[in-house]
């Protein structure tokens, strides 16, 4: 009978989807955490039993048939830290390819190592143990999530938050809203929730759409404006000409934004000398929240003093002083 060989067929496994990858990753992390927790519980139980009955931990672990689990993790010792430090010091001076291995180094220098180790003080031994523990912590594996996995996890979390907020508003009668935006490294859309009165507050008090408020907050975070805003202590040390320039820039930017919302695309320069006629009456916008002791509205360079210009800049930065579109009744 002639032997026949069947051709080797290469099996092609279907590629996992992102949901399947996330499920496997979460399952592995959950299993690892459970094993770590069980190991901690068993180790504490062994220690308690050995102290209570005057037995050694090794004997107790053998009686509980978990000696392999308790021996899996060896605690750092002063001897291990001392030997590894000596080995590293010697290998640093040697060229590559001629480094000592740990076992060969201990066998060749056993008497010298043992003699030097006995001369160490307790403080030096403690330092060796501490160094080994720190290196162990630094070598721990950090799980890096993929952007898609992070986005899926975030969407699921905020979907749950929306349901909980809706339930709380209905059952307890509370009102509120939240806006969550991502940083530069993540391009996910803003997450918002507004209750009924929270929505009315944004419309009537802030004169904004909720989605527009979220977009403004996102641009504030992503553009880095939060890092450029000076604190009061920093503003006191700023020269006067810089404060005046920042005030003029903030006023002009606010004017450009409110005019753009009204459909005016051309650039309109701020007119301080004829503000009511050239700006308010002509375009139907008004700069509200100007500090009371700085009335009327005029060029920041003419306010007269570092403190007065700084007060105006603070009002512009915190949006206390801002541009507003006038209604038909106001005009």
mmCIF file of N, CA, C and O in Angstrom, residues 46-47 49-60:
data_model
loop_
_atom_site.group_PDB
_atom_site.id
_atom_site.type_symbol
_atom_site.label_atom_id
_atom_site.label_comp_id
_atom_site.label_asym_id
_atom_site.label_seq_id
_atom_site.Cartn_x
_atom_site.Cartn_y
_atom_site.Cartn_z
ATOM 1 N N UNK A 46 -1.914 32.300 56.007
ATOM 2 C CA UNK A 46 -0.756 31.507 56.451
ATOM 3 C C UNK A 46 -0.026 32.216 57.579
ATOM 4 O O UNK A 46 0.368 31.598 58.579
ATOM 5 N N UNK A 47 0.180 33.516 57.440
ATOM 6 C CA UNK A 47 0.892 34.274 58.464
ATOM 7 C C UNK A 47 0.139 34.264 59.791
ATOM 8 O O UNK A 47 0.740 34.093 60.861
ATOM 9 N N UNK A 49 -2.061 31.974 60.873
ATOM 10 C CA UNK A 49 -2.054 30.626 61.473
ATOM 11 C C UNK A 49 -0.690 30.307 62.075
ATOM 12 O O UNK A 49 -0.588 29.738 63.179
ATOM 13 N N UNK A 50 0.388 30.666 61.376
ATOM 14 C CA UNK A 50 1.727 30.366 61.881
ATOM 15 C C UNK A 50 2.014 31.125 63.173
ATOM 16 O O UNK A 50 2.642 30.580 64.100
ATOM 17 N N UNK A 51 1.565 32.380 63.282
ATOM 18 C CA UNK A 51 1.779 33.138 64.514
ATOM 19 C C UNK A 51 0.914 32.610 65.662
ATOM 20 O O UNK A 51 1.349 32.571 66.819
ATOM 21 N N UNK A 52 -0.297 32.215 65.341
ATOM 22 C CA UNK A 52 -1.219 31.754 66.384
ATOM 23 C C UNK A 52 -0.771 30.439 67.013
ATOM 24 O O UNK A 52 -0.864 30.252 68.231
ATOM 25 N N UNK A 53 -0.248 29.516 66.181
ATOM 26 C CA UNK A 53 0.088 28.183 66.672
ATOM 27 C C UNK A 53 1.598 27.954 66.776
ATOM 28 O O UNK A 53 2.026 26.826 67.060
ATOM 29 N N UNK A 54 2.386 28.992 66.551
ATOM 30 C CA UNK A 54 3.820 28.850 66.724
ATOM 31 C C UNK A 54 4.491 27.973 65.696
ATOM 32 O O UNK A 54 5.493 27.311 65.994
ATOM 33 N N UNK A 55 3.974 27.952 64.492
ATOM 34 C CA UNK A 55 4.560 27.158 63.420
ATOM 35 C C UNK A 55 5.223 28.080 62.392
ATOM 36 O O UNK A 55 4.943 29.285 62.334
ATOM 37 N N UNK A 56 6.058 27.515 61.562
ATOM 38 C CA UNK A 56 6.681 28.307 60.507
ATOM 39 C C UNK A 56 5.703 28.469 59.338
ATOM 40 O O UNK A 56 4.794 27.648 59.146
ATOM 41 N N UNK A 57 5.927 29.517 58.572
ATOM 42 C CA UNK A 57 5.052 29.751 57.425
ATOM 43 C C UNK A 57 5.221 28.668 56.360
ATOM 44 O O UNK A 57 4.243 28.317 55.671
ATOM 45 N N UNK A 58 6.425 28.155 56.227
ATOM 46 C CA UNK A 58 6.639 27.092 55.247
ATOM 47 C C UNK A 58 5.876 25.831 55.625
ATOM 48 O O UNK A 58 5.241 25.199 54.773
ATOM 49 N N UNK A 59 5.920 25.464 56.891
ATOM 50 C CA UNK A 59 5.179 24.277 57.337
ATOM 51 C C UNK A 59 3.681 24.489 57.164
ATOM 52 O O UNK A 59 2.957 23.592 56.722
ATOM 53 N N UNK A 60 3.214 25.682 57.501
ATOM 54 C CA UNK A 60 1.780 25.966 57.379
ATOM 55 C C UNK A 60 1.334 25.923 55.931
ATOM 56 O O UNK A 60 0.260 25.386 55.613
#
